[in-house]
């Protein structure tokens, strides 16, 4: 088994290529992570400053923006 | 038949709970404060033994024209190597094919116990098993990355995306969170939750049939429907079993791919 030559093409043999190569998961992870990380940081700032949630909201929006940017840079190119 | 079912249904607990996943001890038999060897443990060791024996036996005397068993083993290995490892990692994929195949076959068999009659629970419905598998994948992709890029350079590569400097403070925490915290967690929870939910679903429909019958004999037709649903859901479970084994393997390969990737 291990001694056998791998197929020439990187796409493997004649079988169908895998439908999902993990890129979808990575994209979702970036989006959620962005929201969670910066939302949480915003929430901490809220606690520190004494506001009731404005920074958590701003943080979540910024985080999603960062997540989208990361998806474009890491997966889009 | 209905009368028999009612006798059976007399002590059917409904609704099923998390307690149903904690099976009685086998060795020592029915002990209440020693859970070192339960059905879960037994199924795991049977899986390990079955995989080792299967691959040893099927590949002991390899023939140029493969026998049926050899063909089966080669197909499994070939599927993971060509369609997952080489597809995602290129030439270097061959180095990872043995691990990925072991992972795939192990998860597949462990999941498959969920629908084997009499076994009917997957060890993967306890989070300990997926968690350990996720930790192995996690340590492996970090190790591979550090070896490929050289120590701390890997973390620089993984954490600092190609972006202008003023946006980096926004991006680095996201990268860190999604790469080093979410990955092992989601890997473990995805497999665990699928197997847990699958077992729960089958329990609800099986026991629900008995519970309805127990409540009123005239509910018997609904019980039949419920049990028919159990059979249908068992086929759905089979799909989930194969899919989750595949997804775990593909994601592990994709994490290794990310660790091996050069700057673009």
Tab-separated table of C-alpha atoms in Angstrom, chain B residues 6-263:
chain	number	residue	atom	x	y	z
B	6	UNK	CA	-46.801	-3.474	27.057
B	7	UNK	CA	-44.980	-5.890	29.331
B	8	UNK	CA	-41.737	-4.676	27.766
B	9	UNK	CA	-42.810	-1.067	28.106
B	10	UNK	CA	-43.632	-1.323	31.776
B	11	UNK	CA	-40.215	-0.083	32.906
B	12	UNK	CA	-39.154	1.999	29.929
B	13	UNK	CA	-37.829	5.324	31.167
B	14	UNK	CA	-38.986	8.299	29.163
B	15	UNK	CA	-37.756	10.848	28.213
B	16	UNK	CA	-34.157	9.644	27.785
B	17	UNK	CA	-31.524	11.644	29.641
B	18	UNK	CA	-27.782	12.072	29.759
B	19	UNK	CA	-27.755	9.289	32.328
B	20	UNK	CA	-28.472	6.875	29.483
B	21	UNK	CA	-24.968	7.497	28.170
B	22	UNK	CA	-23.364	6.291	31.396
B	23	UNK	CA	-23.543	2.573	31.078
B	24	UNK	CA	-23.080	0.121	33.940
B	25	UNK	CA	-19.675	-1.268	34.746
B	26	UNK	CA	-18.764	-4.566	33.107
B	27	UNK	CA	-15.652	-5.384	35.064
B	28	UNK	CA	-16.269	-5.638	38.018
B	29	UNK	CA	-19.805	-6.592	37.019
B	30	UNK	CA	-22.454	-3.965	37.835
B	31	UNK	CA	-20.192	-2.175	40.313
B	32	UNK	CA	-21.469	1.286	41.220
B	33	UNK	CA	-18.300	3.166	42.059
B	34	UNK	CA	-15.871	1.644	39.607
B	35	UNK	CA	-16.274	2.613	35.953
B	36	UNK	CA	-12.939	1.549	34.506
B	37	UNK	CA	-14.413	-0.932	32.092
B	38	UNK	CA	-17.819	-0.315	30.559
B	39	UNK	CA	-19.408	-1.058	27.194
B	40	UNK	CA	-17.809	2.160	25.933
B	41	UNK	CA	-14.332	0.931	26.885
B	42	UNK	CA	-15.032	-2.500	25.437
B	43	UNK	CA	-16.217	-1.057	22.123
B	44	UNK	CA	-13.133	1.119	21.894
B	45	UNK	CA	-10.731	-1.769	22.417
B	46	UNK	CA	-12.690	-3.961	20.022
B	47	UNK	CA	-12.395	-1.193	17.421
B	48	UNK	CA	-8.651	-0.872	17.934
B	49	UNK	CA	-8.149	-4.628	17.755
B	50	UNK	CA	-10.384	-4.969	14.705
B	51	UNK	CA	-8.517	-2.263	12.795
B	52	UNK	CA	-5.084	-3.681	13.629
B	53	UNK	CA	-6.090	-7.223	12.753
B	54	UNK	CA	-7.894	-6.150	9.581
B	55	UNK	CA	-4.931	-4.292	8.147
B	56	UNK	CA	-2.406	-6.916	9.271
B	57	UNK	CA	-4.383	-9.772	7.780
B	58	UNK	CA	-5.326	-8.049	4.544
B	59	UNK	CA	-1.800	-6.905	3.839
B	60	UNK	CA	0.225	-9.783	5.131
B	61	UNK	CA	0.925	-11.323	1.724
B	62	UNK	CA	0.237	-8.590	-0.819
B	63	UNK	CA	-0.515	-9.890	-4.299
B	64	UNK	CA	-0.025	-8.059	-7.559
B	65	UNK	CA	-3.602	-8.952	-8.411
B	66	UNK	CA	-5.230	-8.162	-5.078
B	67	UNK	CA	-7.551	-10.513	-3.275
B	68	UNK	CA	-10.920	-9.222	-2.147
B	69	UNK	CA	-9.739	-8.287	1.320
B	70	UNK	CA	-6.553	-6.696	0.051
B	71	UNK	CA	-8.610	-4.735	-2.436
B	72	UNK	CA	-10.815	-3.451	0.382
B	73	UNK	CA	-7.862	-2.354	2.513
B	74	UNK	CA	-6.158	-0.743	-0.467
B	75	UNK	CA	-9.338	1.062	-1.437
B	76	UNK	CA	-9.696	2.560	2.023
B	77	UNK	CA	-6.073	3.600	2.166
B	78	UNK	CA	-6.143	4.801	-1.415
B	79	UNK	CA	-9.270	6.840	-0.814
B	80	UNK	CA	-7.776	8.717	2.129
B	81	UNK	CA	-4.370	9.100	0.504
B	82	UNK	CA	-5.513	10.243	-2.929
B	83	UNK	CA	-8.734	12.066	-2.172
B	84	UNK	CA	-7.809	13.671	1.130
B	85	UNK	CA	-4.064	13.678	1.762
B	86	UNK	CA	-2.604	14.210	-1.716
B	87	UNK	CA	-5.491	16.404	-2.793
B	88	UNK	CA	-5.005	18.816	0.063
B	89	UNK	CA	-1.314	18.582	0.863
B	90	UNK	CA	0.175	17.806	-2.559
B	91	UNK	CA	3.251	15.588	-2.667
B	92	UNK	CA	3.799	15.876	1.080
B	93	UNK	CA	0.360	14.405	1.614
B	94	UNK	CA	1.805	10.923	1.199
B	95	UNK	CA	3.742	11.409	4.452
B	96	UNK	CA	0.521	12.120	6.306
B	97	UNK	CA	-1.582	9.461	4.613
B	98	UNK	CA	-0.893	6.705	7.187
B	99	UNK	CA	-1.950	8.915	10.086
B	100	UNK	CA	-4.978	10.279	8.258
B	101	UNK	CA	-6.062	6.780	7.258
B	102	UNK	CA	-5.737	5.519	10.834
B	103	UNK	CA	-7.721	8.510	12.021
B	104	UNK	CA	-10.415	8.044	9.404
B	105	UNK	CA	-10.820	4.313	9.959
B	106	UNK	CA	-10.752	4.665	13.733
B	107	UNK	CA	-13.409	7.383	13.820
B	108	UNK	CA	-15.504	5.563	11.247
B	109	UNK	CA	-15.518	2.341	13.222
B	110	UNK	CA	-16.022	4.082	16.570
B	111	UNK	CA	-18.976	5.982	15.096
B	112	UNK	CA	-20.336	2.889	13.446
B	113	UNK	CA	-21.056	1.248	16.796
B	114	UNK	CA	-23.939	3.709	17.078
B	115	UNK	CA	-26.018	1.629	14.660
B	116	UNK	CA	-24.639	-1.873	15.207
B	117	UNK	CA	-27.402	-3.946	16.797
B	118	UNK	CA	-26.730	-4.686	20.495
B	119	UNK	CA	-23.864	-2.197	20.647
B	120	UNK	CA	-25.957	0.792	19.582
B	121	UNK	CA	-23.890	3.478	21.233
B	122	UNK	CA	-20.796	5.134	19.893
B	123	UNK	CA	-17.864	5.748	22.237
B	124	UNK	CA	-17.562	9.073	20.418
B	125	UNK	CA	-20.767	10.186	22.112
B	126	UNK	CA	-18.561	10.747	25.161
B	127	UNK	CA	-16.533	13.884	24.623
B	128	UNK	CA	-13.327	12.335	26.006
B	129	UNK	CA	-12.668	10.389	22.799
B	130	UNK	CA	-13.176	13.214	20.284
B	131	UNK	CA	-11.285	15.540	22.641
B	132	UNK	CA	-8.196	13.352	22.666
B	133	UNK	CA	-8.349	12.948	18.878
B	134	UNK	CA	-8.666	16.712	18.513
B	135	UNK	CA	-5.690	17.255	20.832
B	136	UNK	CA	-3.596	14.895	18.700
B	137	UNK	CA	-4.546	16.800	15.534
B	138	UNK	CA	-3.903	20.126	17.291
B	139	UNK	CA	-0.462	19.164	18.565
B	140	UNK	CA	0.366	17.652	15.203
B	141	UNK	CA	-0.447	20.662	13.077
B	142	UNK	CA	1.417	23.000	15.410
B	143	UNK	CA	4.424	20.662	15.479
B	144	UNK	CA	4.386	20.294	11.695
B	145	UNK	CA	4.148	24.053	11.301
B	146	UNK	CA	6.998	24.711	13.715
B	147	UNK	CA	9.145	22.146	11.961
B	148	UNK	CA	8.358	23.559	8.529
B	149	UNK	CA	8.778	27.240	9.334
B	150	UNK	CA	11.164	26.895	12.240
B	151	UNK	CA	10.054	27.467	15.837
B	152	UNK	CA	8.556	30.856	16.551
B	153	UNK	CA	8.530	31.795	12.878
B	154	UNK	CA	5.527	29.519	12.506
B	155	UNK	CA	3.527	31.580	14.964
B	156	UNK	CA	4.554	34.736	13.136
B	157	UNK	CA	3.354	33.103	9.920
B	158	UNK	CA	0.128	31.880	11.480
B	159	UNK	CA	-0.776	35.001	13.408
B	160	UNK	CA	0.288	37.833	11.125
B	161	UNK	CA	-1.762	37.937	7.933
B	162	UNK	CA	-0.606	39.868	4.881
B	163	UNK	CA	-2.174	43.226	5.688
B	164	UNK	CA	-1.174	46.838	6.283
B	165	UNK	CA	0.277	47.456	9.764
B	166	UNK	CA	-2.531	49.635	11.112
B	167	UNK	CA	-5.120	46.883	10.721
B	168	UNK	CA	-2.955	44.166	12.311
B	169	UNK	CA	-3.977	44.869	15.923
B	170	UNK	CA	-7.543	44.115	14.853
B	171	UNK	CA	-6.634	40.944	12.988
B	172	UNK	CA	-4.076	39.231	15.227
B	173	UNK	CA	-6.500	38.456	18.096
B	174	UNK	CA	-8.979	37.046	15.567
B	175	UNK	CA	-6.271	34.883	14.014
B	176	UNK	CA	-5.137	33.655	17.400
B	177	UNK	CA	-8.643	32.857	18.539
B	178	UNK	CA	-9.722	31.088	15.369
B	179	UNK	CA	-6.502	29.150	14.811
B	180	UNK	CA	-5.390	28.156	18.291
B	181	UNK	CA	-8.560	28.164	20.362
B	182	UNK	CA	-11.534	27.451	18.108
B	183	UNK	CA	-9.935	24.699	16.032
B	184	UNK	CA	-9.411	21.966	18.633
B	185	UNK	CA	-12.661	22.871	20.345
B	186	UNK	CA	-14.805	22.768	17.217
B	187	UNK	CA	-13.092	19.605	16.001
B	188	UNK	CA	-13.927	17.777	19.227
B	189	UNK	CA	-17.399	19.206	19.730
B	190	UNK	CA	-18.530	18.631	16.142
B	191	UNK	CA	-17.859	14.900	16.334
B	192	UNK	CA	-19.091	14.528	19.902
B	193	UNK	CA	-22.302	16.484	19.359
B	194	UNK	CA	-23.185	14.586	16.195
B	195	UNK	CA	-22.780	11.211	17.849
B	196	UNK	CA	-24.484	12.334	21.048
B	197	UNK	CA	-27.447	13.788	19.187
B	198	UNK	CA	-27.711	10.740	16.962
B	199	UNK	CA	-27.909	8.389	19.922
B	200	UNK	CA	-30.379	10.653	21.682
B	201	UNK	CA	-32.581	10.827	18.600
B	202	UNK	CA	-32.736	7.055	18.251
B	203	UNK	CA	-33.486	6.743	21.974
B	204	UNK	CA	-36.309	9.265	21.787
B	205	UNK	CA	-38.025	7.515	18.908
B	206	UNK	CA	-37.540	3.992	20.250
B	207	UNK	CA	-38.531	4.739	23.825
B	208	UNK	CA	-41.186	7.186	22.677
B	209	UNK	CA	-42.950	4.347	20.894
B	210	UNK	CA	-43.041	2.378	24.131
B	211	UNK	CA	-44.080	5.393	26.155
B	212	UNK	CA	-47.052	6.068	23.885
B	213	UNK	CA	-48.085	2.445	23.975
B	214	UNK	CA	-47.770	2.564	27.730
B	215	UNK	CA	-49.985	5.619	28.002
B	216	UNK	CA	-52.818	4.283	25.860
B	217	UNK	CA	-53.194	1.130	23.796
B	218	UNK	CA	-54.989	3.146	21.117
B	219	UNK	CA	-51.733	4.991	20.479
B	220	UNK	CA	-50.284	1.791	19.044
B	221	UNK	CA	-50.370	3.067	15.413
B	222	UNK	CA	-48.331	6.084	16.473
B	223	UNK	CA	-45.889	3.770	18.172
B	224	UNK	CA	-45.483	1.902	14.908
B	225	UNK	CA	-44.810	5.183	13.132
B	226	UNK	CA	-42.291	6.088	15.813
B	227	UNK	CA	-40.443	2.802	15.374
B	228	UNK	CA	-40.533	3.180	11.606
B	229	UNK	CA	-38.931	6.575	12.135
B	230	UNK	CA	-36.250	4.865	14.211
B	231	UNK	CA	-35.368	2.670	11.255
B	232	UNK	CA	-35.322	5.645	8.885
B	233	UNK	CA	-33.180	7.627	11.303
B	234	UNK	CA	-30.772	4.716	11.579
B	235	UNK	CA	-30.041	5.158	7.879
B	236	UNK	CA	-29.617	8.873	8.448
B	237	UNK	CA	-27.224	8.001	11.270
B	238	UNK	CA	-25.192	5.921	8.852
B	239	UNK	CA	-24.808	9.000	6.662
B	240	UNK	CA	-23.770	11.116	9.655
B	241	UNK	CA	-21.296	8.453	10.764
B	242	UNK	CA	-19.464	8.430	7.443
B	243	UNK	CA	-19.708	12.178	7.004
B	244	UNK	CA	-18.290	13.005	10.437
B	245	UNK	CA	-15.369	10.601	10.025
B	246	UNK	CA	-14.656	12.235	6.674
B	247	UNK	CA	-15.051	15.775	7.996
B	248	UNK	CA	-12.709	15.166	10.933
B	249	UNK	CA	-10.049	13.755	8.613
B	250	UNK	CA	-10.444	16.506	6.026
B	251	UNK	CA	-10.253	19.232	8.650
B	252	UNK	CA	-7.128	17.692	10.180
B	253	UNK	CA	-5.580	17.625	6.713
B	254	UNK	CA	-6.674	21.198	6.126
B	255	UNK	CA	-5.048	22.356	9.376
B	256	UNK	CA	-1.808	20.625	8.397
B	257	UNK	CA	-2.115	22.290	4.999
B	258	UNK	CA	-2.433	25.664	6.689
B	259	UNK	CA	0.639	24.932	8.817
B	260	UNK	CA	2.671	23.909	5.759
B	261	UNK	CA	1.533	26.776	3.535
B	262	UNK	CA	4.166	29.270	2.478
B	263	UNK	CA	3.652	32.988	2.219
